[in-house]
């Protein structure tokens, strides 16, 4: 390969990876130190265009209370994006959709549904819902995931 072509390819490569870095969506994730499924969910976000700021916490229930996560919606980790909470193993596509929902203060995949992102286990899966919490405190179903 001649040198000018190599330089062109190299600069194209650099430009595209810089553009990708700029396009990453920042999100804060709060979790317990020893939470394995939380780390797997973080990897799911990272492979879907998010830049994760990982916060290891000693008191997750205090974090959830501060962020307005209703106890009935609780799971393991709690993320924050654009001032809204994302509780538990919510798929990345729903985190993206939340950014456009001004009517919601947060979304949750309550509990630890098997088969949700970060909760993959030997192909077993539960049906689960992603629930949105409205500004006036009501739960609304924002997505339904069947068992697969
Ligand atoms: Cu979990």
Short mmCIF file of N, CA, C and O and ligand atoms in Angstrom, two decimals:
data_model
loop_
_atom_site.label_atom_id
_atom_site.label_comp_id
_atom_site.label_asym_id
_atom_site.label_seq_id
_atom_site.Cartn_x
_atom_site.Cartn_y
_atom_site.Cartn_z
N UNK A 1 0.86 -1.19 0.00
CA UNK A 1 0.00 0.00 0.00
C UNK A 1 0.90 1.25 0.00
O UNK A 1 1.89 1.28 0.72
N UNK A 2 0.57 2.23 -0.85
CA UNK A 2 1.42 3.44 -0.88
C UNK A 2 1.11 4.35 0.30
O UNK A 2 0.04 4.28 0.91
N UNK A 3 2.06 5.18 0.62
CA UNK A 3 1.96 5.97 1.85
C UNK A 3 0.77 6.94 1.88
O UNK A 3 0.07 6.99 2.88
N UNK A 4 0.52 7.70 0.79
CA UNK A 4 -0.64 8.63 0.88
C UNK A 4 -1.95 7.91 1.18
O UNK A 4 -2.75 8.39 1.98
N UNK A 5 -2.14 6.74 0.58
CA UNK A 5 -3.38 6.00 0.82
C UNK A 5 -3.45 5.57 2.29
O UNK A 5 -4.49 5.66 2.93
N UNK A 6 -2.31 5.09 2.80
CA UNK A 6 -2.30 4.68 4.21
C UNK A 6 -2.64 5.84 5.13
O UNK A 6 -3.38 5.68 6.09
N UNK A 7 -2.08 7.00 4.84
CA UNK A 7 -2.36 8.17 5.68
C UNK A 7 -3.85 8.54 5.61
O UNK A 7 -4.46 8.87 6.62
N UNK A 8 -4.39 8.45 4.41
CA UNK A 8 -5.82 8.77 4.24
C UNK A 8 -6.68 7.82 5.08
O UNK A 8 -7.58 8.24 5.79
N UNK A 9 -6.35 6.53 4.99
CA UNK A 9 -7.12 5.55 5.75
C UNK A 9 -6.97 5.79 7.26
O UNK A 9 -7.94 5.74 8.00
N UNK A 10 -5.74 6.08 7.66
CA UNK A 10 -5.48 6.30 9.07
C UNK A 10 -6.27 7.51 9.59
O UNK A 10 -6.90 7.46 10.64
N UNK A 11 -6.27 8.58 8.80
CA UNK A 11 -6.97 9.77 9.29
C UNK A 11 -8.49 9.55 9.28
O UNK A 11 -9.20 10.03 10.15
N UNK A 12 -8.97 8.76 8.31
CA UNK A 12 -10.40 8.43 8.30
C UNK A 12 -10.76 7.64 9.55
O UNK A 12 -11.79 7.89 10.20
N UNK A 13 -9.89 6.72 9.91
CA UNK A 13 -10.10 5.89 11.10
C UNK A 13 -10.12 6.77 12.37
O UNK A 13 -11.01 6.64 13.21
N UNK A 14 -9.15 7.66 12.47
CA UNK A 14 -9.07 8.54 13.64
C UNK A 14 -10.30 9.43 13.72
O UNK A 14 -10.89 9.59 14.78
N UNK A 15 -10.69 10.00 12.59
CA UNK A 15 -11.84 10.91 12.57
C UNK A 15 -13.10 10.17 13.03
O UNK A 15 -13.86 10.68 13.84
N UNK A 16 -13.29 8.94 12.54
CA UNK A 16 -14.52 8.25 12.90
C UNK A 16 -14.51 7.84 14.37
O UNK A 16 -15.54 7.89 15.03
N UNK A 17 -13.34 7.47 14.93
CA UNK A 17 -13.37 7.08 16.34
C UNK A 17 -13.54 8.31 17.24
O UNK A 17 -14.15 8.24 18.29
N UNK A 18 -13.01 9.44 16.81
CA UNK A 18 -13.24 10.68 17.57
C UNK A 18 -14.72 11.05 17.55
O UNK A 18 -15.30 11.43 18.57
N UNK A 19 -15.33 10.93 16.37
CA UNK A 19 -16.76 11.24 16.25
C UNK A 19 -17.56 10.33 17.16
O UNK A 19 -18.48 10.76 17.84
N UNK A 20 -17.16 9.04 17.22
CA UNK A 20 -17.89 8.11 18.08
C UNK A 20 -17.75 8.49 19.56
O UNK A 20 -18.72 8.44 20.29
N UNK A 21 -16.54 8.89 19.96
CA UNK A 21 -16.34 9.28 21.36
C UNK A 21 -17.23 10.46 21.71
O UNK A 21 -17.81 10.52 22.78
N UNK A 22 -17.36 11.41 20.77
CA UNK A 22 -18.17 12.59 21.03
C UNK A 22 -19.66 12.24 21.10
O UNK A 22 -20.43 12.91 21.77
N UNK A 23 -20.04 11.17 20.42
CA UNK A 23 -21.45 10.78 20.38
C UNK A 23 -21.87 9.94 21.58
O UNK A 23 -23.05 9.66 21.73
N UNK A 24 -20.95 9.49 22.39
CA UNK A 24 -21.31 8.65 23.53
C UNK A 24 -22.21 9.43 24.49
O UNK A 24 -22.01 10.62 24.70
N UNK A 25 -23.18 8.74 25.04
CA UNK A 25 -24.17 9.39 25.90
C UNK A 25 -23.78 9.15 27.36
O UNK A 25 -23.72 8.00 27.79
N UNK A 26 -23.50 10.22 28.10
CA UNK A 26 -23.09 10.00 29.50
C UNK A 26 -24.27 9.57 30.38
O UNK A 26 -25.39 10.06 30.21
N UNK A 27 -24.00 8.64 31.28
CA UNK A 27 -25.01 8.19 32.25
C UNK A 27 -24.29 7.83 33.55
O UNK A 27 -23.17 7.32 33.52
N UNK A 28 -24.90 8.15 34.66
CA UNK A 28 -24.34 7.81 35.97
C UNK A 28 -25.00 6.53 36.46
O UNK A 28 -26.23 6.42 36.40
N UNK A 29 -24.19 5.58 36.94
CA UNK A 29 -24.75 4.35 37.51
C UNK A 29 -24.27 4.21 38.95
O UNK A 29 -23.08 4.30 39.23
N UNK A 30 -25.22 4.03 39.86
CA UNK A 30 -24.92 3.80 41.28
C UNK A 30 -25.18 2.33 41.58
O UNK A 30 -26.22 1.80 41.20
N UNK A 31 -24.23 1.69 42.27
CA UNK A 31 -24.36 0.25 42.54
C UNK A 31 -23.56 -0.13 43.78
O UNK A 31 -22.68 0.60 44.23
N UNK A 32 -23.87 -1.33 44.31
CA UNK A 32 -23.07 -1.91 45.38
C UNK A 32 -21.77 -2.46 44.80
O UNK A 32 -21.72 -2.86 43.64
N UNK A 33 -20.74 -2.52 45.64
CA UNK A 33 -19.41 -2.96 45.19
C UNK A 33 -19.43 -4.37 44.59
O UNK A 33 -18.78 -4.62 43.58
N UNK A 34 -20.18 -5.27 45.21
CA UNK A 34 -20.09 -6.68 44.80
C UNK A 34 -21.23 -7.13 43.89
O UNK A 34 -21.50 -8.32 43.78
N UNK A 35 -21.88 -6.19 43.23
CA UNK A 35 -23.02 -6.53 42.39
C UNK A 35 -22.54 -6.94 41.00
O UNK A 35 -22.18 -6.10 40.17
N UNK A 36 -22.55 -8.25 40.73
CA UNK A 36 -22.09 -8.75 39.44
C UNK A 36 -23.04 -8.42 38.30
O UNK A 36 -22.62 -8.03 37.21
N UNK A 37 -24.35 -8.54 38.57
CA UNK A 37 -25.30 -8.27 37.49
C UNK A 37 -25.31 -6.78 37.14
O UNK A 37 -25.59 -6.41 36.01
N UNK A 38 -24.98 -5.93 38.11
CA UNK A 38 -24.89 -4.49 37.84
C UNK A 38 -23.76 -4.22 36.85
O UNK A 38 -23.92 -3.42 35.93
N UNK A 39 -22.63 -4.91 37.04
CA UNK A 39 -21.50 -4.72 36.12
C UNK A 39 -21.87 -5.21 34.73
O UNK A 39 -21.46 -4.62 33.73
N UNK A 40 -22.63 -6.29 34.67
CA UNK A 40 -23.05 -6.79 33.35
C UNK A 40 -23.97 -5.80 32.66
O UNK A 40 -23.93 -5.61 31.45
N UNK A 41 -24.83 -5.14 33.43
CA UNK A 41 -25.72 -4.13 32.85
C UNK A 41 -24.90 -2.94 32.35
O UNK A 41 -25.19 -2.37 31.29
N UNK A 42 -23.87 -2.57 33.11
CA UNK A 42 -22.98 -1.48 32.67
C UNK A 42 -22.35 -1.84 31.33
O UNK A 42 -22.30 -1.01 30.41
N UNK A 43 -21.90 -3.09 31.18
CA UNK A 43 -21.32 -3.53 29.89
C UNK A 43 -22.35 -3.43 28.77
O UNK A 43 -22.02 -3.02 27.64
N UNK A 44 -23.60 -3.77 29.07
CA UNK A 44 -24.68 -3.65 28.08
C UNK A 44 -24.83 -2.20 27.63
O UNK A 44 -24.96 -1.92 26.43
N UNK A 45 -24.79 -1.26 28.57
CA UNK A 45 -24.89 0.16 28.21
C UNK A 45 -23.69 0.57 27.36
O UNK A 45 -23.85 1.25 26.33
N UNK A 46 -22.50 0.15 27.78
CA UNK A 46 -21.29 0.55 27.06
C UNK A 46 -21.29 0.03 25.63
O UNK A 46 -20.82 0.71 24.73
N UNK A 47 -21.84 -1.16 25.41
CA UNK A 47 -21.86 -1.66 24.03
C UNK A 47 -23.04 -1.09 23.24
O UNK A 47 -23.21 -1.42 22.08
N UNK A 48 -23.82 -0.20 23.86
CA UNK A 48 -24.93 0.44 23.15
C UNK A 48 -24.79 1.96 23.13
O UNK A 48 -25.80 2.68 23.11
N UNK A 49 -23.56 2.46 23.17
CA UNK A 49 -23.32 3.89 22.93
C UNK A 49 -23.33 4.78 24.16
O UNK A 49 -23.37 6.01 24.01
N UNK A 50 -23.28 4.19 25.35
CA UNK A 50 -23.26 5.01 26.56
C UNK A 50 -21.85 5.10 27.14
O UNK A 50 -21.06 4.16 27.02
N UNK A 51 -21.58 6.24 27.78
CA UNK A 51 -20.35 6.40 28.54
C UNK A 51 -20.76 6.40 30.01
O UNK A 51 -21.42 7.32 30.48
N UNK A 52 -20.39 5.33 30.72
CA UNK A 52 -20.89 5.11 32.08
C UNK A 52 -19.95 5.71 33.12
O UNK A 52 -18.75 5.43 33.12
N UNK A 53 -20.50 6.55 33.96
CA UNK A 53 -19.80 6.99 35.17
C UNK A 53 -20.26 6.08 36.31
O UNK A 53 -21.42 6.15 36.72
N UNK A 54 -19.35 5.23 36.75
CA UNK A 54 -19.67 4.16 37.69
C UNK A 54 -19.46 4.66 39.13
O UNK A 54 -18.36 5.09 39.48
N UNK A 55 -20.52 4.63 39.94
CA UNK A 55 -20.41 5.07 41.34
C UNK A 55 -20.67 3.90 42.27
O UNK A 55 -21.77 3.35 42.28
N UNK A 56 -19.66 3.49 43.05
CA UNK A 56 -19.83 2.42 44.01
C UNK A 56 -20.35 3.04 45.31
O UNK A 56 -19.76 3.98 45.84
N UNK A 57 -21.47 2.52 45.79
CA UNK A 57 -22.16 3.11 46.94
C UNK A 57 -22.15 2.15 48.13
O UNK A 57 -22.08 0.94 47.94
N UNK A 58 -22.26 2.70 49.35
CA UNK A 58 -22.39 1.84 50.52
C UNK A 58 -23.85 1.67 50.94
O UNK A 58 -24.20 0.69 51.59
N UNK A 59 -24.71 2.61 50.55
CA UNK A 59 -26.11 2.54 50.98
C UNK A 59 -27.03 2.82 49.79
O UNK A 59 -27.44 3.96 49.56
N UNK A 60 -27.35 1.76 49.04
CA UNK A 60 -28.17 1.94 47.84
C UNK A 60 -29.59 2.38 48.17
O UNK A 60 -30.21 3.09 47.39
N UNK A 61 -30.12 1.97 49.34
CA UNK A 61 -31.50 2.38 49.62
C UNK A 61 -31.57 3.88 49.85
O UNK A 61 -32.54 4.54 49.45
N UNK A 62 -30.52 4.46 50.43
CA UNK A 62 -30.47 5.92 50.58
C UNK A 62 -30.38 6.60 49.22
O UNK A 62 -31.04 7.62 48.97
N UNK A 63 -29.60 6.01 48.31
CA UNK A 63 -29.47 6.56 46.95
C UNK A 63 -30.83 6.55 46.26
O UNK A 63 -31.26 7.55 45.67
N UNK A 64 -31.53 5.42 46.37
CA UNK A 64 -32.84 5.29 45.69
C UNK A 64 -33.84 6.30 46.26
O UNK A 64 -34.61 6.91 45.51
N UNK A 65 -33.81 6.46 47.57
CA UNK A 65 -34.72 7.42 48.20
C UNK A 65 -34.43 8.84 47.71
O UNK A 65 -35.33 9.58 47.32
N UNK A 66 -33.14 9.18 47.67
CA UNK A 66 -32.74 10.52 47.22
C UNK A 66 -33.16 10.78 45.76
O UNK A 66 -33.56 11.87 45.40
N UNK A 67 -33.11 9.73 44.92
CA UNK A 67 -33.40 9.89 43.50
C UNK A 67 -34.88 9.71 43.17
O UNK A 67 -35.28 9.84 42.02
N UNK A 68 -35.68 9.41 44.18
CA UNK A 68 -37.12 9.33 43.97
C UNK A 68 -37.61 8.01 43.39
O UNK A 68 -38.67 7.96 42.76
N UNK A 69 -36.84 6.93 43.60
CA UNK A 69 -37.27 5.61 43.12
C UNK A 69 -38.28 5.05 44.12
O UNK A 69 -37.93 4.78 45.27
N UNK A 70 -39.52 4.88 43.70
CA UNK A 70 -40.53 4.32 44.59
C UNK A 70 -40.13 2.89 44.94
O UNK A 70 -39.70 2.14 44.08
N UNK A 71 -40.28 2.49 46.24
CA UNK A 71 -39.85 1.14 46.65
C UNK A 71 -40.46 0.03 45.81
O UNK A 71 -39.80 -0.97 45.55
N UNK A 72 -41.70 0.20 45.35
CA UNK A 72 -42.34 -0.86 44.55
C UNK A 72 -41.63 -1.07 43.21
O UNK A 72 -41.81 -2.10 42.55
N UNK A 73 -40.81 -0.10 42.79
CA UNK A 73 -40.12 -0.20 41.50
C UNK A 73 -38.67 -0.69 41.67
O UNK A 73 -37.93 -0.80 40.71
N UNK A 74 -38.28 -0.99 42.90
CA UNK A 74 -36.87 -1.23 43.21
C UNK A 74 -36.24 -2.45 42.56
O UNK A 74 -36.88 -3.46 42.33
N UNK A 75 -34.94 -2.31 42.30
CA UNK A 75 -34.12 -3.41 41.79
C UNK A 75 -32.74 -3.28 42.41
O UNK A 75 -32.64 -2.84 43.58
N UNK A 76 -31.68 -3.60 41.67
CA UNK A 76 -30.33 -3.52 42.25
C UNK A 76 -29.73 -2.12 42.03
O UNK A 76 -29.82 -1.26 42.90
N UNK A 77 -29.17 -1.88 40.85
CA UNK A 77 -28.51 -0.59 40.59
C UNK A 77 -29.52 0.50 40.22
O UNK A 77 -30.65 0.20 39.80
N UNK A 78 -29.10 1.75 40.37
CA UNK A 78 -29.92 2.90 39.99
C UNK A 78 -29.06 3.84 39.15
O UNK A 78 -28.00 4.28 39.60
N UNK A 79 -29.51 4.12 37.94
CA UNK A 79 -28.79 5.04 37.06
C UNK A 79 -29.52 6.37 36.99
O UNK A 79 -30.70 6.47 37.36
N UNK A 80 -28.80 7.40 36.55
CA UNK A 80 -29.40 8.72 36.37
C UNK A 80 -28.98 9.26 35.01
O UNK A 80 -27.79 9.27 34.68
N UNK A 81 -29.96 9.69 34.22
CA UNK A 81 -29.68 10.34 32.94
C UNK A 81 -30.63 11.51 32.78
O UNK A 81 -31.83 11.38 33.05
N UNK A 82 -30.10 12.66 32.40
CA UNK A 82 -30.90 13.89 32.26
C UNK A 82 -31.75 14.15 33.50
O UNK A 82 -32.88 14.62 33.39
N UNK A 83 -31.25 13.81 34.68
CA UNK A 83 -31.98 14.04 35.91
C UNK A 83 -33.08 13.04 36.19
O UNK A 83 -33.81 13.17 37.17
N UNK A 84 -33.23 12.02 35.32
CA UNK A 84 -34.26 10.99 35.52
C UNK A 84 -33.60 9.70 35.97
O UNK A 84 -32.49 9.39 35.56
N UNK A 85 -34.32 8.91 36.78
CA UNK A 85 -33.73 7.65 37.22
C UNK A 85 -34.03 6.50 36.26
O UNK A 85 -35.04 6.51 35.55
N UNK A 86 -33.10 5.55 36.22
CA UNK A 86 -33.29 4.30 35.49
C UNK A 86 -32.96 3.19 36.49
O UNK A 86 -31.81 3.01 36.89
N UNK A 87 -34.01 2.49 36.94
CA UNK A 87 -33.86 1.51 38.02
C UNK A 87 -33.80 0.10 37.46
O UNK A 87 -34.71 -0.33 36.75
N UNK A 88 -32.72 -0.62 37.77
CA UNK A 88 -32.64 -2.03 37.42
C UNK A 88 -32.23 -2.29 35.97
O UNK A 88 -31.69 -1.43 35.29
N UNK A 89 -32.57 -3.53 35.51
CA UNK A 89 -32.03 -4.04 34.24
C UNK A 89 -32.84 -3.59 33.03
O UNK A 89 -33.35 -4.41 32.26
N UNK A 90 -32.97 -2.29 32.86
CA UNK A 90 -33.73 -1.71 31.75
C UNK A 90 -32.90 -1.80 30.46
O UNK A 90 -31.72 -1.45 30.47
N UNK A 91 -33.49 -2.29 29.36
CA UNK A 91 -32.75 -2.34 28.09
C UNK A 91 -32.34 -0.94 27.61
O UNK A 91 -33.07 0.03 27.81
N UNK A 92 -31.16 -0.87 26.96
CA UNK A 92 -30.61 0.41 26.51
C UNK A 92 -31.59 1.19 25.63
O UNK A 92 -31.68 2.41 25.73
N UNK A 93 -32.35 0.48 24.80
CA UNK A 93 -33.29 1.17 23.91
C UNK A 93 -34.34 1.96 24.70
O UNK A 93 -34.80 3.02 24.27
N UNK A 94 -34.69 1.45 25.88
CA UNK A 94 -35.67 2.16 26.72
C UNK A 94 -35.02 3.35 27.44
O UNK A 94 -35.70 4.34 27.72
N UNK A 95 -33.73 3.24 27.72
CA UNK A 95 -33.02 4.38 28.31
C UNK A 95 -32.99 5.52 27.29
O UNK A 95 -33.21 6.69 27.62
N UNK A 96 -32.74 5.18 26.02
CA UNK A 96 -32.74 6.19 24.96
C UNK A 96 -34.13 6.81 24.82
O UNK A 96 -34.26 8.04 24.70
N UNK A 97 -35.16 5.99 24.87
CA UNK A 97 -36.54 6.49 24.72
C UNK A 97 -36.92 7.41 25.88
O UNK A 97 -37.65 8.40 25.68
N UNK A 98 -36.40 7.12 27.07
CA UNK A 98 -36.71 7.94 28.25
C UNK A 98 -36.27 9.39 28.05
O UNK A 98 -36.91 10.31 28.56
N UNK A 99 -35.19 9.58 27.31
CA UNK A 99 -34.67 10.94 27.12
C UNK A 99 -35.69 11.85 26.43
O UNK A 99 -35.62 13.05 26.53
N UNK A 100 -36.64 11.25 25.71
CA UNK A 100 -37.64 12.04 24.99
C UNK A 100 -38.96 12.14 25.75
O UNK A 100 -39.92 12.71 25.25
N UNK A 101 -39.02 11.55 26.96
CA UNK A 101 -40.27 11.53 27.72
C UNK A 101 -40.24 12.56 28.84
O UNK A 101 -39.79 12.27 29.94
N UNK A 102 -40.75 13.76 28.56
CA UNK A 102 -40.75 14.80 29.58
C UNK A 102 -41.82 14.57 30.65
O UNK A 102 -41.82 15.22 31.68
N UNK A 103 -42.75 13.64 30.37
CA UNK A 103 -43.81 13.35 31.33
C UNK A 103 -43.35 12.40 32.44
O UNK A 103 -44.03 12.23 33.43
N UNK A 104 -42.18 11.78 32.27
CA UNK A 104 -41.71 10.77 33.24
C UNK A 104 -40.54 11.30 34.06
O UNK A 104 -39.69 12.03 33.57
N UNK A 105 -40.51 10.88 35.34
CA UNK A 105 -39.36 11.21 36.20
C UNK A 105 -38.36 10.07 36.23
O UNK A 105 -37.24 10.23 36.73
N UNK A 106 -38.77 8.90 35.70
CA UNK A 106 -37.85 7.77 35.66
C UNK A 106 -38.54 6.54 35.14
O UNK A 106 -39.76 6.53 34.92
N UNK A 107 -37.74 5.49 34.90
CA UNK A 107 -38.27 4.19 34.47
C UNK A 107 -37.58 3.09 35.27
O UNK A 107 -36.49 3.29 35.80
N UNK A 108 -38.25 1.94 35.32
CA UNK A 108 -37.71 0.83 36.10
C UNK A 108 -38.09 -0.51 35.48
O UNK A 108 -39.15 -0.65 34.87
N UNK A 109 -37.19 -1.48 35.65
CA UNK A 109 -37.52 -2.89 35.44
C UNK A 109 -37.47 -3.50 36.84
O UNK A 109 -36.42 -3.91 37.32
N UNK A 110 -38.63 -3.47 37.55
CA UNK A 110 -38.63 -3.87 38.96
C UNK A 110 -38.15 -5.32 39.16
O UNK A 110 -38.37 -6.17 38.29
N UNK A 111 -37.52 -5.56 40.30
CA UNK A 111 -37.02 -6.89 40.60
C UNK A 111 -35.77 -7.20 39.78
O UNK A 111 -35.03 -6.30 39.41
N UNK A 112 -35.58 -8.45 39.50
CA UNK A 112 -34.40 -8.89 38.74
C UNK A 112 -34.86 -9.87 37.66
O UNK A 112 -34.60 -11.07 37.76
N UNK A 113 -35.58 -9.38 36.63
CA UNK A 113 -36.13 -10.34 35.66
C UNK A 113 -35.04 -11.11 34.91
O UNK A 113 -34.13 -10.51 34.36
N UNK A 114 -35.16 -12.43 34.90
CA UNK A 114 -34.22 -13.26 34.14
C UNK A 114 -34.39 -12.98 32.66
O UNK A 114 -35.50 -12.85 32.17
N UNK A 115 -33.27 -12.88 31.96
CA UNK A 115 -33.31 -12.65 30.52
C UNK A 115 -33.25 -11.18 30.15
O UNK A 115 -33.08 -10.85 28.98
N UNK A 116 -33.35 -10.28 31.15
CA UNK A 116 -33.18 -8.86 30.86
C UNK A 116 -31.68 -8.57 30.73
O UNK A 116 -30.86 -9.38 31.16
N UNK A 117 -31.30 -7.43 30.14
CA UNK A 117 -29.87 -7.16 29.94
C UNK A 117 -29.08 -7.18 31.25
O UNK A 117 -29.40 -6.47 32.19
N UNK A 118 -28.06 -8.04 31.29
CA UNK A 118 -27.26 -8.22 32.50
C UNK A 118 -27.76 -9.36 33.37
O UNK A 118 -27.12 -9.72 34.35
N UNK A 119 -28.92 -9.91 33.03
CA UNK A 119 -29.50 -11.02 33.80
C UNK A 119 -29.68 -12.27 32.93
O UNK A 119 -30.59 -13.07 33.15
N UNK A 120 -28.81 -12.40 31.93
CA UNK A 120 -28.89 -13.56 31.04
C UNK A 120 -28.42 -14.80 31.80
O UNK A 120 -27.34 -14.79 32.38
N UNK A 121 -29.23 -15.84 31.82
CA UNK A 121 -28.85 -17.07 32.51
C UNK A 121 -29.30 -18.28 31.72
O UNK A 121 -30.49 -18.59 31.70
N UNK A 122 -28.35 -18.94 31.08
CA UNK A 122 -28.61 -20.21 30.41
C UNK A 122 -29.87 -20.18 29.56
O UNK A 122 -30.62 -21.15 29.51
N UNK A 123 -30.13 -19.06 28.92
CA UNK A 123 -31.28 -18.97 28.03
C UNK A 123 -32.62 -18.91 28.73
O UNK A 123 -33.65 -18.86 28.08
N UNK A 124 -32.63 -18.88 30.07
CA UNK A 124 -33.91 -18.77 30.77
C UNK A 124 -34.36 -17.30 30.74
O UNK A 124 -33.53 -16.40 30.82
N UNK A 125 -35.64 -17.08 30.61
CA UNK A 125 -36.10 -15.70 30.63
C UNK A 125 -37.51 -15.59 31.20
O UNK A 125 -38.33 -16.49 31.06
N UNK A 126 -37.76 -14.47 31.87
CA UNK A 126 -39.08 -14.13 32.37
C UNK A 126 -39.66 -13.06 31.46
O UNK A 126 -38.92 -12.28 30.88
N UNK A 127 -40.98 -13.02 31.36
CA UNK A 127 -41.62 -11.86 30.77
C UNK A 127 -41.48 -10.72 31.79
O UNK A 127 -41.53 -10.96 32.99
N UNK A 128 -41.23 -9.51 31.31
CA UNK A 128 -41.17 -8.38 32.25
C UNK A 128 -41.59 -7.10 31.56
O UNK A 128 -41.67 -7.05 30.33
N UNK A 129 -41.89 -6.11 32.37
CA UNK A 129 -42.31 -4.81 31.86
C UNK A 129 -41.34 -3.73 32.31
O UNK A 129 -40.73 -3.85 33.38
N UNK A 130 -41.22 -2.70 31.50
CA UNK A 130 -40.53 -1.49 31.94
C UNK A 130 -41.63 -0.50 32.31
O UNK A 130 -42.55 -0.24 31.53
N UNK A 131 -41.54 -0.02 33.55
CA UNK A 131 -42.57 0.86 34.11
C UNK A 131 -42.03 2.28 34.20
O UNK A 131 -40.91 2.50 34.68
N UNK A 132 -42.82 3.23 33.75
CA UNK A 132 -42.46 4.64 33.90
C UNK A 132 -43.19 5.23 35.09
O UNK A 132 -44.33 4.85 35.39
N UNK A 133 -42.52 6.14 35.79
CA UNK A 133 -43.16 6.87 36.89
C UNK A 133 -43.43 8.30 36.39
O UNK A 133 -42.50 9.01 36.00
N UNK A 134 -44.72 8.68 36.41
CA UNK A 134 -45.08 10.00 35.89
C UNK A 134 -44.79 11.08 36.94
O UNK A 134 -44.58 10.78 38.11
N UNK A 135 -44.80 12.33 36.48
CA UNK A 135 -44.54 13.45 37.39
C UNK A 135 -45.54 13.49 38.54
O UNK A 135 -45.20 13.93 39.64
N UNK A 136 -46.79 13.01 38.28
CA UNK A 136 -47.76 13.00 39.38
C UNK A 136 -47.84 11.64 40.09
O UNK A 136 -48.83 11.34 40.75
N UNK A 137 -46.78 10.83 39.96
CA UNK A 137 -46.64 9.65 40.82
C UNK A 137 -47.36 8.40 40.36
O UNK A 137 -47.52 7.47 41.13
N UNK A 138 -47.80 8.38 39.09
CA UNK A 138 -48.49 7.18 38.60
C UNK A 138 -47.52 6.29 37.82
O UNK A 138 -46.58 6.76 37.19
N UNK A 139 -47.79 4.96 37.88
CA UNK A 139 -47.02 4.00 37.10
C UNK A 139 -47.68 3.83 35.72
O UNK A 139 -48.89 3.67 35.64
N UNK A 140 -46.87 3.85 34.67
CA UNK A 140 -47.37 3.55 33.33
C UNK A 140 -46.44 2.52 32.69
O UNK A 140 -45.22 2.56 32.90
N UNK A 141 -47.02 1.60 31.93
CA UNK A 141 -46.19 0.60 31.23
C UNK A 141 -45.60 1.26 29.99
O UNK A 141 -46.34 1.74 29.13
N UNK A 142 -44.27 1.29 29.90
CA UNK A 142 -43.66 1.87 28.69
C UNK A 142 -43.18 0.80 27.73
O UNK A 142 -43.00 1.07 26.54
N UNK A 143 -42.97 -0.43 28.22
CA UNK A 143 -42.57 -1.51 27.31
C UNK A 143 -42.87 -2.85 27.95
O UNK A 143 -42.83 -3.00 29.17
N UNK A 144 -43.19 -3.82 27.08
CA UNK A 144 -43.49 -5.19 27.48
C UNK A 144 -42.48 -6.11 26.80
O UNK A 144 -42.37 -6.10 25.59
N UNK A 145 -41.75 -6.87 27.59
CA UNK A 145 -40.81 -7.84 26.99
C UNK A 145 -41.31 -9.23 27.30
O UNK A 145 -41.42 -9.61 28.46
N UNK A 146 -41.63 -10.00 26.26
CA UNK A 146 -42.09 -11.36 26.50
C UNK A 146 -40.94 -12.28 26.91
O UNK A 146 -39.77 -11.97 26.63
N UNK A 147 -41.25 -13.39 27.54
CA UNK A 147 -40.24 -14.43 27.76
C UNK A 147 -39.79 -14.92 26.38
O UNK A 147 -40.58 -14.92 25.44
N UNK A 148 -38.51 -15.26 26.25
CA UNK A 148 -38.04 -15.69 24.93
C UNK A 148 -37.25 -16.98 25.03
O UNK A 148 -36.93 -17.44 26.12
CU1 LIG B 1 -29.22 -6.86 39.03
#
